[in-house]
């Protein structure tokens, strides 16, 4: 094991997969000479050359479109969309093309494509650069949507995504890049579509993904000092969704809080809550609580932005009301 | 180089086959056996047959939703094509794709696509895969005049030219995007001029003349295959029926349609072959008869084929990984 940042873990995954498989290549805005707008791909163009690390024009449609075509033609491209907000310009490519081709052409075409992007807010980038749009893509059969929360998961899941024969949207969080965690040396993968218990507990189940896992863990620490034992479940993959660990946890704790950075209405939490109601209604001691992003276009001002994104205090308060 | 007599006769036969296939599918549509949209290729046969005859077996084709003619010209099995139109399990996509999504990857036919312009990006990506893997392969990307106004068109041409990708863009200019005349939708009268904006060599040709299309395509393919980057052909043509079945045709007058029908590309090519002594009138009549018989067999095969099994509903949403 060695300690590594989330950013470095993702770069290591890319480097190892490019070394392992000649077909793996990277393209996107500023991924090469610049080194990635979040410095994830730094050094890779120098190491692997301009054939395998391609700077593209600012044109999201063709970045993903060419990625899909290249994947059809035998490559395993990793396309970078600078942020998920710009990913909307490629939404047609992901939703109408990448997610459909294998089915619509009865298995004749495969799209082993990874699209890496950055979601979420918290950096004062205002309304069009701070969104959590994962639900738009997780909604679509044929897509896989991955949102790891730790360096260990980020590296293992990106490697699994690159080796997967399906289109995978891999959404990172800019506030996670500097966080550190243990990462094994050498090759390993973390399977897509498997939720993970990040902390065991008995009184309340807190469900989260991406950066909100850390908010949930910090809340669990605080709750522990007040005698409330929280179990934290990290969804890790939004589609295909692995609901079972959460159902099992809920059957034990009978209380659930969902922490999500996206908007509450029609959000990920709505789906999670519904599945819990459908599968474990008899175990319900109280309504499921959602700590979600406020339903506003993200404001720029620091204080307003902080209020709009769920924080540790929100989760602690919700848990105390629920089981206190 | 002009095709030899056998190939010329095959090209003529393919044009007749397309015409009769389309007439038969219109019949099935009127009977309610074909659902959804049905876009016929009648009148444009010279473009598809002339261009596709100039390809090598290893070359790729990516095309739009008016794809029946291109599929037949590439040698896809008309029985499996008609079965797909009827939504049967014996169809090229097992009944999952329908008229707009014909496919046979084993013949380098990477599909018809119904999102206007989207496939131009995919074709560009396929060409990237060919360049990356150093394959001696050209991707022929066919689209209509209407899609030259879409962002994908411009993003794709820019990238293909920038990276010198082995792709041949073939614009079928049939003067109308659905019911909107070119001059009412495009600020530039000639689609070939748009290619010049991206430093791509372009020609505008008579798309009603099979051999002119063949010659231009052959020259273009040579340019692309030699590593000079993309090429652009604008083939001026005309569809005799409406945009799709049920088109009220308020946007054009009967005189105009009749004028173009006088230039029927099949009649013209037949006369040319007769004049050159490749065939005589009896040969043309025999071909007509043989194709009519073949179409009877095609239609009965398709109509007798079973609908897909309900159990096939969930097949191919995801590719089973493990081939990496």
Coordinates of C-alpha atoms in Angstrom, one line a residue:
Chain A
X1 CA 0.0 0.0 0.0
X2 CA 1.0 3.6 -0.6
X3 CA -0.7 6.8 0.1
X4 CA -1.7 8.7 -3.0
X5 CA -4.1 11.5 -4.0
X6 CA -7.3 10.9 -5.9
X7 CA -5.7 12.8 -8.9
X8 CA -2.6 10.7 -8.9
X9 CA -4.6 7.5 -8.5
X10 CA -6.6 8.3 -11.7
X11 CA -3.4 9.2 -13.5
X12 CA -1.8 5.9 -12.4
X13 CA -4.8 4.0 -13.7
X14 CA -4.5 5.7 -17.1
X15 CA -0.7 5.1 -17.2
X16 CA -1.0 1.4 -16.3
X17 CA -3.8 0.8 -18.8
X18 CA -2.0 2.6 -21.6
X19 CA 1.1 0.5 -20.8
X20 CA -0.9 -2.7 -20.7
X21 CA -2.9 -2.1 -23.9
X22 CA -1.8 -0.3 -27.0
X23 CA -5.5 0.4 -27.9
X24 CA -6.0 2.7 -24.9
X25 CA -5.7 6.3 -25.9
X26 CA -6.7 9.7 -24.5
X27 CA -8.4 12.6 -26.2
X28 CA -9.9 15.8 -25.0
X29 CA -9.4 19.5 -24.4
X30 CA -6.0 20.4 -22.9
X31 CA -5.2 16.8 -22.0
X32 CA -1.8 16.9 -23.6
X33 CA 0.5 19.9 -23.7
X34 CA -1.4 21.6 -20.9
X35 CA -1.5 18.4 -18.8
X36 CA -5.2 18.4 -18.2
X37 CA -7.2 21.3 -16.8
X38 CA -7.2 19.5 -13.4
X39 CA -3.7 18.2 -14.0
X40 CA -4.9 14.6 -14.1
X41 CA -3.2 13.7 -17.4
X42 CA 0.0 15.6 -16.7
X43 CA 3.1 14.0 -18.2
X44 CA 1.1 11.4 -20.2
X45 CA 1.7 13.0 -23.6
X46 CA 5.4 13.2 -23.0
X47 CA 5.4 9.5 -21.9
X48 CA 3.1 8.1 -24.6
X49 CA 3.4 10.5 -27.5
X50 CA 0.9 12.6 -29.5
X51 CA -0.6 9.6 -31.2
X52 CA -2.0 8.2 -27.9
X53 CA -2.7 11.5 -26.1
X54 CA -4.5 13.9 -28.4
X55 CA -5.4 17.5 -27.7
X56 CA -8.7 18.3 -29.4
X57 CA -10.5 21.4 -30.5
X58 CA -13.1 22.7 -28.0
X59 CA -15.9 20.7 -29.6
X60 CA -17.5 18.2 -27.2
X61 CA -19.7 16.7 -29.8
X62 CA -16.8 15.4 -31.9
X63 CA -14.7 14.6 -28.9
X64 CA -17.2 12.0 -27.8
X65 CA -18.4 11.2 -31.3
X66 CA -14.9 10.4 -32.5
X67 CA -14.4 8.5 -29.3
X68 CA -17.5 6.4 -30.0
X69 CA -16.4 5.8 -33.6
X70 CA -12.9 4.9 -32.5
X71 CA -14.2 2.5 -29.9
X72 CA -16.4 0.9 -32.6
X73 CA -13.3 0.5 -34.8
X74 CA -11.2 -1.3 -32.2
X75 CA -9.7 1.3 -29.9
X76 CA -10.4 1.8 -26.2
X77 CA -10.5 5.6 -26.0
X78 CA -10.7 7.6 -22.8
X79 CA -12.3 10.9 -23.7
X80 CA -12.1 13.8 -21.2
X81 CA -14.9 16.4 -21.0
X82 CA -13.5 19.3 -19.0
X83 CA -16.7 19.4 -16.9
X84 CA -20.0 17.6 -16.9
X85 CA -21.6 20.9 -17.7
X86 CA -19.9 20.9 -21.1
X87 CA -20.9 17.3 -21.4
X88 CA -24.4 18.5 -22.2
X89 CA -23.0 19.4 -25.6
X90 CA -22.1 15.7 -26.0
X91 CA -25.3 14.4 -24.4
X92 CA -26.7 13.4 -27.8
X93 CA -23.6 11.4 -28.4
X94 CA -23.8 9.7 -25.1
X95 CA -27.6 9.1 -24.9
X96 CA -28.6 8.8 -28.5
X97 CA -25.5 7.0 -29.7
X98 CA -23.1 5.4 -27.2
X99 CA -25.9 3.9 -25.1
X100 CA -28.0 2.7 -28.0
X101 CA -25.7 1.1 -30.6
X102 CA -25.1 -2.3 -29.0
X103 CA -28.8 -2.9 -28.6
X104 CA -30.1 -1.2 -31.7
X105 CA -27.7 -3.2 -33.9
X106 CA -28.4 -6.5 -32.0
X107 CA -24.9 -6.9 -30.6
X108 CA -23.0 -6.2 -33.8
X109 CA -21.4 -3.0 -32.5
X110 CA -19.6 -2.5 -29.2
X111 CA -18.7 0.8 -27.7
X112 CA -15.8 0.3 -25.2
X113 CA -15.6 4.0 -24.4
X114 CA -14.8 5.8 -21.2
X115 CA -15.7 9.4 -20.9
X116 CA -14.1 11.1 -17.9
X117 CA -15.5 14.3 -16.6
X118 CA -15.8 16.4 -13.5
X119 CA -19.1 17.1 -11.7
X120 CA -20.3 19.0 -8.6
X121 CA -19.8 22.4 -7.1
X122 CA -17.9 24.1 -4.3
X123 CA -15.4 26.2 -6.2
X124 CA -17.4 29.3 -6.8
X125 CA -17.9 28.6 -10.5
X126 CA -21.5 29.7 -10.5
X127 CA -24.5 28.4 -12.2
X128 CA -23.2 26.8 -15.4
X129 CA -20.0 25.3 -14.0
X130 CA -21.2 23.7 -10.8
X131 CA -23.9 21.2 -11.7
X132 CA -24.4 17.6 -10.7
X133 CA -25.9 16.1 -13.8
X134 CA -25.3 12.5 -13.3
X135 CA -28.9 11.6 -13.1
X136 CA -29.4 12.6 -16.7
X137 CA -27.0 9.9 -17.8
X138 CA -27.7 7.3 -15.1
X139 CA -31.3 7.4 -16.3
X140 CA -30.4 5.8 -19.6
X141 CA -30.3 2.0 -20.1
X142 CA -27.1 1.1 -21.9
X143 CA -24.9 3.6 -20.1
X144 CA -22.8 2.9 -17.0
X145 CA -22.2 5.8 -14.7
X146 CA -19.4 5.6 -12.1
X147 CA -18.7 8.2 -9.3
X148 CA -15.9 7.0 -7.0
X149 CA -15.2 8.7 -3.7
X150 CA -11.7 7.5 -2.8
X151 CA -8.3 7.1 -4.5
X152 CA -8.5 3.3 -4.1
X153 CA -11.9 3.1 -5.8
X154 CA -11.0 5.8 -8.4
X155 CA -8.0 3.8 -9.6
X156 CA -9.6 0.4 -9.5
X157 CA -12.8 1.5 -11.1
X158 CA -11.2 3.5 -13.9
X159 CA -9.2 0.4 -14.8
X160 CA -12.3 -1.7 -14.8
X161 CA -14.1 1.0 -16.9
X162 CA -11.3 0.9 -19.5
X163 CA -11.6 -2.9 -19.7
X164 CA -15.4 -2.8 -19.9
X165 CA -16.9 -3.3 -23.4
X166 CA -19.6 -0.7 -22.7
X167 CA -19.7 3.1 -22.6
X168 CA -18.8 4.3 -19.1
X169 CA -19.3 7.8 -17.9
X170 CA -16.7 8.3 -15.1
X171 CA -17.5 11.4 -13.1
X172 CA -14.8 12.8 -10.8
X173 CA -15.2 15.7 -8.3
X174 CA -12.8 18.6 -8.4
X175 CA -12.7 18.9 -4.6
X176 CA -11.7 15.2 -4.3
X177 CA -8.5 15.6 -6.4
X178 CA -6.2 16.5 -3.5
X179 CA -7.6 14.0 -1.0
X180 CA -5.3 11.1 -0.1
X181 CA -5.9 7.5 0.6
X182 CA -4.2 4.1 0.5
X183 CA -3.8 2.5 -2.9
X184 CA -2.2 -0.9 -3.5
X185 CA 0.9 -1.1 -5.6
X186 CA 0.4 -2.9 -8.9
X187 CA -2.6 -4.0 -10.9
X188 CA -6.1 -4.3 -9.3
X189 CA -9.6 -3.5 -10.4
X190 CA -12.7 -2.6 -8.5
X191 CA -15.8 -4.0 -10.2
X192 CA -18.4 -1.6 -11.6
X193 CA -21.9 -1.9 -10.2
X194 CA -21.0 -2.9 -6.7
X195 CA -21.9 -0.6 -3.7
X196 CA -19.5 -0.5 -0.8
X197 CA -19.9 -0.2 3.0
X198 CA -17.5 2.6 3.9
X199 CA -18.3 2.5 7.6
X200 CA -20.4 0.0 9.7
X201 CA -23.0 1.1 12.1
X202 CA -26.3 0.1 13.7
X203 CA -28.7 3.0 14.1
X204 CA -29.0 4.8 10.8
X205 CA -27.9 4.1 7.2
X206 CA -26.4 7.0 5.3
X207 CA -26.2 6.6 1.6
X208 CA -24.0 8.7 -0.6
X209 CA -21.6 8.8 -3.6
X210 CA -18.7 10.9 -4.8
X211 CA -17.7 13.8 -2.5
X212 CA -20.8 13.4 -0.4
X213 CA -19.4 10.1 0.9
X214 CA -16.8 12.2 2.8
X215 CA -19.5 14.5 4.1
X216 CA -21.4 11.3 5.3
X217 CA -18.3 9.9 6.9
X218 CA -17.5 13.1 8.8
X219 CA -21.1 13.3 9.9
X220 CA -20.9 9.7 11.2
X221 CA -17.8 10.6 13.2
X222 CA -19.6 13.4 14.9
X223 CA -22.7 11.3 15.4
X224 CA -20.6 8.6 17.1
X225 CA -19.5 11.2 19.7
X226 CA -23.2 11.7 20.5
X227 CA -23.9 8.0 20.8
X228 CA -25.5 7.5 17.3
X229 CA -24.0 4.7 15.2
X230 CA -24.2 5.4 11.5
X231 CA -23.5 3.0 8.6
X232 CA -22.2 4.7 5.5
X233 CA -22.9 3.1 2.1
X234 CA -21.1 4.4 -1.0
X235 CA -23.0 3.6 -4.2
X236 CA -19.9 4.1 -6.3
X237 CA -21.9 3.2 -9.5
X238 CA -25.2 4.8 -10.3
X239 CA -26.0 2.5 -13.2
X240 CA -26.0 -0.4 -12.9
X241 CA -27.2 0.3 -9.4
X242 CA -26.3 -2.2 -6.6
X243 CA -29.1 -1.6 -4.1
X244 CA -28.7 -4.8 -2.1
X245 CA -26.1 -3.7 0.5
X246 CA -28.3 -0.7 1.2
X247 CA -31.4 -2.8 1.6
X248 CA -29.5 -5.1 4.0
X249 CA -28.2 -2.2 5.9
X250 CA -31.7 -0.6 6.1
X251 CA -33.2 -3.8 7.4
X252 CA -30.7 -3.6 10.3
X253 CA -31.0 0.2 11.0
X254 CA -34.6 0.9 9.9
X255 CA -33.6 4.5 9.2
X256 CA -32.0 6.0 6.0
X257 CA -30.6 9.3 5.0
X258 CA -29.5 10.0 1.4
X259 CA -26.9 12.6 0.9
X260 CA -26.7 13.9 -2.7
X261 CA -25.2 16.9 -4.2
X262 CA -27.7 16.9 -7.1
X263 CA -31.1 18.6 -6.9
X264 CA -33.7 16.8 -4.8
X265 CA -36.6 16.7 -7.2
X266 CA -36.2 13.7 -9.6
X267 CA -32.7 13.2 -8.2
X268 CA -30.7 10.1 -7.4
X269 CA -32.1 10.1 -3.8
X270 CA -35.7 9.9 -5.1
X271 CA -34.9 6.6 -6.9
X272 CA -33.0 5.2 -4.0
X273 CA -35.8 6.0 -1.6
X274 CA -38.4 4.4 -3.9
X275 CA -36.4 1.2 -4.2
X276 CA -36.1 1.0 -0.4
X277 CA -39.8 1.5 -0.1
X278 CA -40.5 -1.2 -2.7
X279 CA -38.1 -3.7 -1.2
X280 CA -38.1 -3.1 2.5
X281 CA -41.3 -1.3 3.4
X282 CA -41.9 -3.4 6.5
X283 CA -38.6 -2.3 8.0
X284 CA -39.4 1.3 7.8
X285 CA -39.5 3.1 11.2
X286 CA -39.6 6.7 9.8
X287 CA -39.7 8.4 6.4
X288 CA -36.4 8.4 4.4
X289 CA -34.6 11.7 4.6
X290 CA -32.9 13.4 1.7
X291 CA -30.1 15.9 2.2
X292 CA -29.8 17.3 -1.3
X293 CA -28.6 20.3 -3.2
X294 CA -30.9 23.3 -2.9
X295 CA -33.1 23.7 -6.0
X296 CA -31.4 26.8 -7.4
X297 CA -29.0 27.6 -10.2
X298 CA -25.7 27.6 -8.2
X299 CA -25.0 31.1 -6.9
X300 CA -21.5 32.5 -7.1
X301 CA -21.2 34.1 -3.6
X302 CA -19.2 31.9 -1.3
X303 CA -21.8 31.9 1.6
X304 CA -24.7 31.2 -0.7
X305 CA -22.9 28.4 -2.5
X306 CA -22.0 26.8 0.8
X307 CA -25.7 26.8 1.8
X308 CA -26.7 25.3 -1.5
X309 CA -24.6 22.1 -1.1
X310 CA -25.3 19.6 1.6
X311 CA -22.8 19.8 4.5
X312 CA -21.8 17.8 7.5
X313 CA -24.1 19.9 9.8
X314 CA -27.1 19.1 7.6
X315 CA -26.5 15.4 7.8
X316 CA -25.9 15.4 11.6
X317 CA -29.0 17.4 12.2
X318 CA -31.1 15.1 10.0
X319 CA -29.7 12.0 11.7
X320 CA -30.5 13.4 15.2
X321 CA -34.0 14.2 14.2
X322 CA -34.4 10.8 12.7
X323 CA -33.1 8.6 15.5
X324 CA -32.3 11.0 18.4
Chain B
X1 CA -10.4 2.9 -64.1
X2 CA -13.7 1.9 -65.5
X3 CA -15.3 -1.3 -64.1
X4 CA -15.2 -4.4 -66.3
X5 CA -18.4 -5.6 -68.0
X6 CA -19.3 -8.0 -65.2
X7 CA -19.1 -5.3 -62.6
X8 CA -21.0 -2.8 -64.7
X9 CA -23.8 -5.3 -65.1
X10 CA -23.8 -6.0 -61.3
X11 CA -24.0 -2.3 -60.7
X12 CA -27.0 -2.0 -63.0
X13 CA -28.6 -5.0 -61.4
X14 CA -28.1 -3.5 -57.9
X15 CA -29.8 -0.3 -59.0
X16 CA -32.8 -2.3 -60.3
X17 CA -32.7 -4.3 -57.0
X18 CA -32.8 -1.1 -55.0
X19 CA -35.7 0.2 -57.0
X20 CA -37.8 -3.0 -56.7
X21 CA -36.9 -3.4 -53.0
X22 CA -38.2 0.1 -52.3
X23 CA -41.3 -0.5 -54.3
X24 CA -42.0 -3.6 -52.4
X25 CA -41.3 -2.0 -49.0
X26 CA -43.7 0.8 -49.9
X27 CA -46.3 -1.9 -50.5
X28 CA -45.6 -3.5 -47.1
X29 CA -45.8 -0.1 -45.5
X30 CA -49.3 0.6 -47.0
X31 CA -50.4 -2.8 -45.8
X32 CA -49.3 -1.8 -42.3
X33 CA -46.6 -4.5 -42.1
X34 CA -43.8 -1.9 -41.8
X35 CA -44.1 0.6 -39.0
X36 CA -42.4 3.8 -38.0
X37 CA -40.8 5.9 -40.7
X38 CA -40.0 4.6 -44.2
X39 CA -37.6 6.7 -46.3
X40 CA -37.2 5.5 -49.9
X41 CA -34.1 5.8 -52.0
X42 CA -35.9 5.8 -55.4
X43 CA -34.3 8.2 -57.8
X44 CA -31.0 8.4 -55.9
X45 CA -29.7 4.9 -56.9
X46 CA -26.9 6.2 -59.0
X47 CA -25.2 7.8 -56.0
X48 CA -25.2 4.8 -53.7
X49 CA -24.3 2.3 -56.3
X50 CA -21.7 4.4 -58.1
X51 CA -19.9 5.4 -54.9
X52 CA -20.0 2.1 -53.1
X53 CA -18.8 0.2 -56.2
X54 CA -15.6 2.2 -55.9
X55 CA -14.8 0.9 -52.4
X56 CA -12.5 -1.9 -51.5
X57 CA -13.8 -4.8 -49.4
X58 CA -12.0 -3.6 -46.3
X59 CA -13.5 -0.1 -46.5
X60 CA -16.2 1.1 -44.1
X61 CA -19.6 2.7 -44.7
X62 CA -21.5 4.8 -42.2
X63 CA -24.7 6.3 -43.5
X64 CA -28.0 8.1 -42.6
X65 CA -31.5 6.9 -42.2
X66 CA -32.3 6.7 -45.9
X67 CA -30.1 3.6 -45.9
X68 CA -31.7 0.8 -47.9
X69 CA -30.0 1.6 -51.1
X70 CA -26.6 1.8 -49.5
X71 CA -27.1 -1.5 -47.8
X72 CA -28.1 -3.3 -51.0
X73 CA -25.3 -1.6 -53.0
X74 CA -22.8 -3.0 -50.4
X75 CA -24.2 -6.5 -50.9
X76 CA -26.2 -7.0 -47.6
X77 CA -28.7 -9.8 -47.9
X78 CA -32.0 -8.3 -49.2
X79 CA -33.9 -11.0 -47.3
X80 CA -32.5 -10.0 -44.0
X81 CA -32.9 -6.3 -44.9
X82 CA -36.6 -6.7 -45.7
X83 CA -37.1 -8.8 -42.6
X84 CA -35.6 -6.0 -40.5
X85 CA -38.1 -3.5 -42.1
X86 CA -40.9 -5.9 -41.0
X87 CA -39.4 -6.1 -37.5
X88 CA -38.7 -9.8 -37.7
X89 CA -36.2 -12.0 -35.8
X90 CA -34.4 -12.8 -39.1
X91 CA -33.7 -9.1 -39.8
X92 CA -30.1 -7.8 -39.9
X93 CA -30.6 -6.4 -36.4
X94 CA -33.1 -9.0 -35.2
X95 CA -35.9 -6.6 -35.4
X96 CA -34.3 -4.1 -32.9
X97 CA -33.3 -1.5 -35.4
X98 CA -35.8 -1.2 -38.3
X99 CA -35.6 0.7 -41.5
X100 CA -33.3 3.5 -40.3
X101 CA -30.8 1.3 -38.6
X102 CA -29.6 -1.3 -41.1
X103 CA -26.3 -2.9 -40.3
X104 CA -23.8 -5.7 -41.2
X105 CA -20.5 -5.1 -39.7
X106 CA -19.1 -8.2 -41.4
X107 CA -19.4 -6.3 -44.7
X108 CA -18.0 -3.1 -43.2
X109 CA -21.5 -1.6 -43.1
X110 CA -21.5 0.2 -39.8
X111 CA -25.1 1.2 -39.8
X112 CA -27.7 3.7 -40.8
X113 CA -28.4 6.4 -38.2
X114 CA -31.5 8.4 -37.6
X115 CA -30.1 11.4 -35.6
X116 CA -29.3 13.7 -38.4
X117 CA -25.6 14.5 -38.5
X118 CA -24.6 12.4 -35.5
X119 CA -23.2 9.6 -37.6
X120 CA -20.8 12.0 -39.3
X121 CA -19.0 12.2 -36.0
X122 CA -19.0 8.4 -35.6
X123 CA -17.6 7.9 -39.1
X124 CA -14.8 10.4 -38.3
X125 CA -14.0 8.3 -35.2
X126 CA -14.0 5.1 -37.2
X127 CA -11.5 6.7 -39.5
X128 CA -9.4 7.7 -36.5
X129 CA -9.3 4.0 -35.4
X130 CA -8.2 3.0 -38.9
X131 CA -5.4 5.6 -38.9
X132 CA -4.3 4.7 -35.4
X133 CA -4.2 1.0 -36.2
X134 CA -2.5 1.7 -39.5
X135 CA -5.1 -0.1 -41.5
X136 CA -5.4 0.5 -45.2
X137 CA -9.0 1.5 -44.9
X138 CA -11.2 4.3 -46.0
X139 CA -14.5 5.2 -44.3
X140 CA -17.2 6.4 -46.6
X141 CA -19.6 8.7 -44.7
X142 CA -22.9 9.4 -46.5
X143 CA -25.3 12.2 -45.5
X144 CA -27.8 14.6 -46.9
X145 CA -27.6 18.3 -47.7
X146 CA -29.7 19.0 -44.5
X147 CA -27.0 17.7 -42.2
X148 CA -24.4 20.1 -43.5
X149 CA -26.0 22.8 -41.3
X150 CA -25.6 20.8 -38.1
X151 CA -22.7 21.3 -35.6
X152 CA -21.5 17.8 -35.9
X153 CA -20.8 18.3 -39.6
X154 CA -18.5 21.2 -38.9
X155 CA -16.8 19.7 -35.9
X156 CA -16.2 16.5 -37.8
X157 CA -14.8 18.1 -41.0
X158 CA -12.5 20.3 -38.9
X159 CA -11.1 17.4 -36.9
X160 CA -10.8 15.1 -39.9
X161 CA -8.8 17.7 -41.8
X162 CA -6.7 18.7 -38.8
X163 CA -5.8 15.0 -38.1
X164 CA -5.7 13.9 -41.8
X165 CA -8.2 11.1 -41.2
X166 CA -9.0 8.6 -43.9
X167 CA -12.6 9.5 -44.4
X168 CA -14.6 10.3 -47.6
X169 CA -17.6 12.6 -47.0
X170 CA -20.3 12.0 -49.5
X171 CA -23.1 14.5 -49.5
X172 CA -26.3 13.4 -51.3
X173 CA -27.8 16.8 -52.2
X174 CA -31.3 15.9 -53.2
X175 CA -32.3 19.6 -52.9
X176 CA -34.5 19.2 -49.9
X177 CA -34.0 18.6 -46.2
X178 CA -37.4 17.0 -45.5
X179 CA -39.5 19.6 -47.1
X180 CA -37.2 22.6 -46.8
X181 CA -35.4 23.6 -50.0
X182 CA -31.6 23.9 -49.7
X183 CA -31.7 27.7 -50.4
X184 CA -34.2 28.1 -47.5
X185 CA -31.9 26.3 -45.0
X186 CA -28.4 26.9 -46.1
X187 CA -26.6 30.3 -46.5
X188 CA -24.2 28.6 -48.9
X189 CA -25.7 27.3 -52.1
X190 CA -23.1 24.6 -52.7
X191 CA -22.4 22.1 -49.9
X192 CA -18.9 21.5 -51.4
X193 CA -18.0 25.1 -50.6
X194 CA -18.5 24.2 -46.9
X195 CA -15.7 21.6 -47.2
X196 CA -13.4 24.3 -48.4
X197 CA -13.8 26.1 -45.1
X198 CA -11.9 23.2 -43.6
X199 CA -9.3 22.9 -46.2
X200 CA -10.8 19.7 -47.6
X201 CA -10.7 19.2 -51.4
X202 CA -14.2 19.0 -52.8
X203 CA -16.0 18.3 -56.0
X204 CA -19.6 18.8 -57.0
X205 CA -20.9 16.1 -59.4
X206 CA -23.9 14.9 -61.3
X207 CA -25.4 12.3 -58.9
X208 CA -27.8 11.1 -61.5
X209 CA -25.0 9.6 -63.6
X210 CA -23.7 6.3 -62.1
X211 CA -20.4 6.3 -63.8
X212 CA -19.6 9.9 -63.0
X213 CA -20.3 9.1 -59.4
X214 CA -18.0 6.0 -59.7
X215 CA -15.2 8.0 -61.3
X216 CA -15.3 10.8 -58.8
X217 CA -15.4 8.4 -55.9
X218 CA -12.6 6.3 -57.2
X219 CA -10.4 9.4 -57.5
X220 CA -11.4 10.6 -54.0
X221 CA -10.7 7.2 -52.5
X222 CA -7.3 7.2 -54.0
X223 CA -6.6 10.6 -52.5
X224 CA -7.8 9.5 -49.0
X225 CA -6.1 6.1 -49.1
X226 CA -2.8 7.7 -49.9
X227 CA -2.8 9.4 -46.6
X228 CA -3.8 12.9 -47.8
X229 CA -6.7 13.2 -45.4
X230 CA -10.4 13.6 -46.1
X231 CA -12.1 14.4 -49.3
X232 CA -15.6 15.7 -50.0
X233 CA -18.0 14.9 -52.8
X234 CA -21.3 16.6 -53.3
X235 CA -23.6 14.5 -55.5
X236 CA -26.5 16.4 -57.0
X237 CA -29.5 14.1 -57.1
X238 CA -33.2 13.9 -56.6
X239 CA -35.6 11.6 -54.7
X240 CA -38.7 10.8 -56.8
X241 CA -41.0 10.0 -53.8
X242 CA -41.6 12.2 -50.8
X243 CA -39.2 12.5 -47.9
X244 CA -41.0 9.5 -46.2
X245 CA -44.2 7.6 -46.7
X246 CA -47.0 10.0 -45.9
X247 CA -45.2 13.2 -47.1
X248 CA -47.9 15.6 -48.3
X249 CA -45.3 17.2 -50.7
X250 CA -46.4 20.8 -50.4
X251 CA -43.0 22.0 -51.0
X252 CA -42.4 21.1 -54.6
X253 CA -44.4 21.0 -57.8
X254 CA -45.3 18.0 -60.0
X255 CA -43.5 19.5 -63.0
X256 CA -40.2 19.5 -61.1
X257 CA -40.6 15.9 -60.1
X258 CA -41.6 14.9 -63.6
X259 CA -38.6 16.7 -65.0
X260 CA -36.2 14.7 -62.8
X261 CA -38.1 11.5 -63.6
X262 CA -37.1 12.1 -67.2
X263 CA -33.6 11.6 -66.0
X264 CA -34.2 8.4 -64.2
X265 CA -30.7 7.1 -63.3
X266 CA -31.5 3.5 -64.0
X267 CA -32.9 4.1 -67.5
X268 CA -29.9 6.4 -68.2
X269 CA -27.4 3.8 -67.0
X270 CA -29.1 1.0 -69.0
X271 CA -29.0 3.1 -72.2
X272 CA -25.3 3.9 -71.5
X273 CA -24.5 0.2 -71.1
X274 CA -26.4 -0.6 -74.3
X275 CA -24.7 2.2 -76.2
X276 CA -21.3 0.9 -75.1
X277 CA -22.2 -2.6 -76.2
X278 CA -22.0 -4.1 -72.6
X279 CA -25.6 -5.3 -72.8
X280 CA -28.5 -5.4 -75.2
X281 CA -32.1 -4.8 -74.6
X282 CA -32.8 -8.5 -74.0
X283 CA -30.2 -8.5 -71.2
X284 CA -31.9 -5.5 -69.5
X285 CA -35.3 -7.2 -69.7
X286 CA -33.8 -10.4 -68.3
X287 CA -32.2 -8.5 -65.4
X288 CA -35.6 -6.9 -64.7
X289 CA -37.3 -10.3 -64.6
X290 CA -34.7 -11.9 -62.5
X291 CA -34.8 -9.1 -59.9
X292 CA -38.6 -9.2 -59.8
X293 CA -38.4 -12.9 -59.1
X294 CA -35.8 -12.4 -56.4
X295 CA -38.0 -9.7 -54.8
X296 CA -40.8 -12.2 -54.6
X297 CA -38.6 -14.6 -52.7
X298 CA -37.3 -11.7 -50.5
X299 CA -40.8 -10.6 -49.7
X300 CA -42.1 -14.0 -48.8
X301 CA -39.1 -14.8 -46.7
X302 CA -39.5 -11.6 -44.7
X303 CA -43.3 -12.0 -44.4
X304 CA -43.0 -15.6 -43.3
X305 CA -40.3 -14.8 -40.7
X306 CA -41.3 -14.8 -37.0
X307 CA -41.5 -11.7 -34.8
X308 CA -38.7 -11.6 -32.2
X309 CA -39.3 -13.6 -29.1
X310 CA -40.4 -11.6 -26.1
X311 CA -37.4 -13.1 -24.2
X312 CA -35.1 -11.2 -26.5
X313 CA -36.3 -7.9 -25.0
X314 CA -33.3 -7.5 -22.7
X315 CA -30.6 -8.9 -25.0
X316 CA -27.8 -6.6 -25.9
X317 CA -28.5 -3.7 -23.6
X318 CA -24.9 -4.2 -22.4
X319 CA -22.1 -6.1 -24.0
X320 CA -20.7 -8.9 -21.9
X321 CA -17.2 -7.9 -21.1
X322 CA -14.4 -10.3 -21.0
X323 CA -13.1 -10.0 -24.5
X324 CA -10.5 -7.4 -23.5

